[in-house]
Amino acid sequence: MKTEQIVRTFVEYFEQRGHRRITGSTLLPPADDPVLFTTSGMHPLTPHLEGRPHPLGRRLVNVQRCLRTTDLDEVGDATHLTVFEMLGTWSLGDYEGPVSLDWGYGLLTEGLGIDPGLLYATVHGGDDRTGPDTASLEFWQGRGVPVELTEQDNWWSNGPTGPCGPDSEIFLWSGDTPPRSTPTGDDRWVEVWNHVMMRHRRLDDGSLVPLPQRNVDTGLGLERLASLLQGTSSVFDCDVFDPWHRLLPPLWPLDERSLRVVCDHLRSAVVVLGDGVRPAHTGRGYVLRRLVRRVLTLLWRDDPTRGLGDLPPELIEHALDRFGQDMGSGEVHRMLLEEERRFRRLLERGRQVLSRPRFRGPLGEEDFHYLHDTHGLPRDLVTSLLHG
Ligand code: SER
């Protein structure tokens, strides 16, 4: 099943159950939000989860682009991406958790044809603040889906304060063997859909108070589900990355993990640029800069003559199209090249700095910090400059 078809099936399924589709927002949260990027579908809906009525009612569905820097070091494995799409549904003080889980189960098994024997659920087992989520537990037991109870893993919040609650996560078996173990015991159980019973607000002092309404917030990682439904071994092999697979390896022969990181970071950088962020030494612009520099570091590790001038415009267009962004691909390409030039100049300076006697011997942590903080030279680049 192609990604587009998954999106259509998802949205129609929830529209048939009274949900109205809302337009996904950009990656940039509102100006007064301390978080750098939109990290989940619920993020732009925070005021409505806190009680402000939504103009389209109490049942919503959407597709939201998200960016997570917390997962940056995991990018390159089978399941993590920096920018990804999240399919989401919300009950704003309308139906309760078990109804949401019932629809989730129905969509996965009937709508998308997943074998129920490949599912596992996790549920909040209770802690010193709240009791166990018995409603979710009983729902899964009634469906014959195995359940694992956890504490921290089944509590979701978007930050240290604000709306939060216990969640029930649905995992899908990705192994070649019959399912075994549990989601926390075997990482071939891949989390696909999180249903958060969002009915608490955490205050500055860490205490929990009830929100004015009992919400349900769900989020399903599109590329993850697509790769599982398409039977591919990683998110990078699902159809979203088709043109990247076709065009990049002949251009830049890289080991598999580096290729994944290059695809992920370039695609993410294009989308971040498309949402209006520009490279900078702090904040969002710094995240963008890090993405581009990590790509260049990987490309230049084997061959310093490689460059983003060779990046096929089709890939930039593909990313901008996928996320419905208006910026021209030429403009995005120009900004990427400008950033590449800036980085090359920095490296030249880096080489000069590294030729100083202080850096002749093996480098210590302090040297790495100094080179990074004062000269903006990442550790892997310093290492390759010294050993290259
Ligand atoms: N907010 C939850 C998540 O991001 C569910 O949408 O996982």
Short mmCIF file of N, CA and C and ligand atoms in Angstrom, two decimals, residues 39-43 49 66 68 84 86-90 156-158 167 169 191 193-196 198 216-221, ligand 1:
data_model
loop_
_atom_site.label_atom_id
_atom_site.label_comp_id
_atom_site.label_asym_id
_atom_site.label_seq_id
_atom_site.Cartn_x
_atom_site.Cartn_y
_atom_site.Cartn_z
N THR A 39 6.68 19.17 17.33
CA THR A 39 7.21 17.83 17.52
C THR A 39 6.14 16.75 17.46
N SER A 40 4.88 17.16 17.44
CA SER A 40 3.81 16.16 17.35
C SER A 40 2.54 16.84 16.86
N GLY A 41 1.59 16.01 16.45
CA GLY A 41 0.35 16.56 15.90
C GLY A 41 -0.44 17.37 16.91
N MET A 42 -0.31 17.03 18.21
CA MET A 42 -1.11 17.74 19.21
C MET A 42 -0.60 19.15 19.48
N HIS A 43 0.67 19.35 19.14
CA HIS A 43 1.34 20.59 19.53
C HIS A 43 0.55 21.86 19.14
N LEU A 49 -6.85 21.56 23.53
CA LEU A 49 -6.81 20.47 24.50
C LEU A 49 -7.00 21.03 25.91
N CYS A 66 6.34 16.92 11.45
CA CYS A 66 6.95 17.08 12.77
C CYS A 66 8.46 17.00 12.63
N ARG A 68 11.87 16.11 15.14
CA ARG A 68 12.37 15.75 16.47
C ARG A 68 13.88 15.69 16.48
N PHE A 84 9.26 13.95 9.92
CA PHE A 84 8.36 12.86 9.54
C PHE A 84 6.93 13.37 9.58
N MET A 86 3.01 12.81 10.82
CA MET A 86 2.23 12.11 11.84
C MET A 86 0.75 12.22 11.49
N LEU A 87 0.11 11.06 11.40
CA LEU A 87 -1.34 11.05 11.23
C LEU A 87 -1.93 11.15 12.63
N GLY A 88 -2.88 12.06 12.83
CA GLY A 88 -3.38 12.27 14.19
C GLY A 88 -4.90 12.34 14.26
N THR A 89 -5.44 11.96 15.42
CA THR A 89 -6.87 12.14 15.68
C THR A 89 -7.03 12.72 17.07
N TRP A 90 -8.11 13.46 17.27
CA TRP A 90 -8.38 14.05 18.58
C TRP A 90 -9.84 13.95 18.96
N TRP A 156 2.76 10.31 28.41
CA TRP A 156 3.19 11.20 27.34
C TRP A 156 2.96 12.65 27.71
N SER A 157 4.00 13.47 27.47
CA SER A 157 3.84 14.93 27.60
C SER A 157 4.69 15.57 26.53
N ASN A 158 4.35 16.79 26.19
CA ASN A 158 5.06 17.46 25.11
C ASN A 158 6.20 18.31 25.64
N ASP A 167 -0.68 6.79 28.32
CA ASP A 167 -0.98 6.44 26.94
C ASP A 167 -0.98 4.93 26.75
N GLU A 169 0.16 2.36 23.71
CA GLU A 169 0.86 2.33 22.43
C GLU A 169 0.60 1.00 21.73
N GLU A 191 6.78 0.53 17.54
CA GLU A 191 5.62 1.33 17.94
C GLU A 191 5.07 2.05 16.73
N TRP A 193 1.45 3.42 16.83
CA TRP A 193 0.34 4.35 17.11
C TRP A 193 0.21 4.56 18.61
N ASN A 194 0.25 5.81 18.97
CA ASN A 194 0.17 6.17 20.38
C ASN A 194 -1.17 6.84 20.67
N HIS A 195 -1.91 6.32 21.64
CA HIS A 195 -3.19 6.93 22.05
C HIS A 195 -3.00 7.49 23.46
N VAL A 196 -3.02 8.81 23.54
CA VAL A 196 -2.77 9.45 24.84
C VAL A 196 -4.10 9.89 25.47
N MET A 198 -5.32 12.27 27.32
CA MET A 198 -4.77 13.55 27.75
C MET A 198 -5.76 14.28 28.64
N VAL A 216 -8.60 12.76 24.07
CA VAL A 216 -7.74 11.69 23.58
C VAL A 216 -6.96 12.27 22.41
N ASP A 217 -5.65 12.05 22.42
CA ASP A 217 -4.75 12.56 21.37
C ASP A 217 -4.02 11.36 20.81
N THR A 218 -4.16 11.11 19.52
CA THR A 218 -3.42 9.96 18.98
C THR A 218 -2.48 10.39 17.86
N GLY A 219 -1.40 9.66 17.72
CA GLY A 219 -0.43 9.97 16.67
C GLY A 219 0.17 8.69 16.10
N LEU A 220 0.19 8.64 14.77
CA LEU A 220 0.70 7.45 14.09
C LEU A 220 1.77 7.90 13.09
N GLY A 221 2.97 7.37 13.21
CA GLY A 221 4.08 7.75 12.33
C GLY A 221 3.88 7.17 10.93
N1 SER B 1 1.16 13.21 21.12
C1 SER B 1 1.38 11.79 21.01
C2 SER B 1 2.68 11.47 20.31
O1 SER B 1 3.27 12.34 19.73
C3 SER B 1 0.23 11.16 20.28
O2 SER B 1 -0.09 11.95 19.20
O3 SER B 1 3.09 10.34 20.34
#
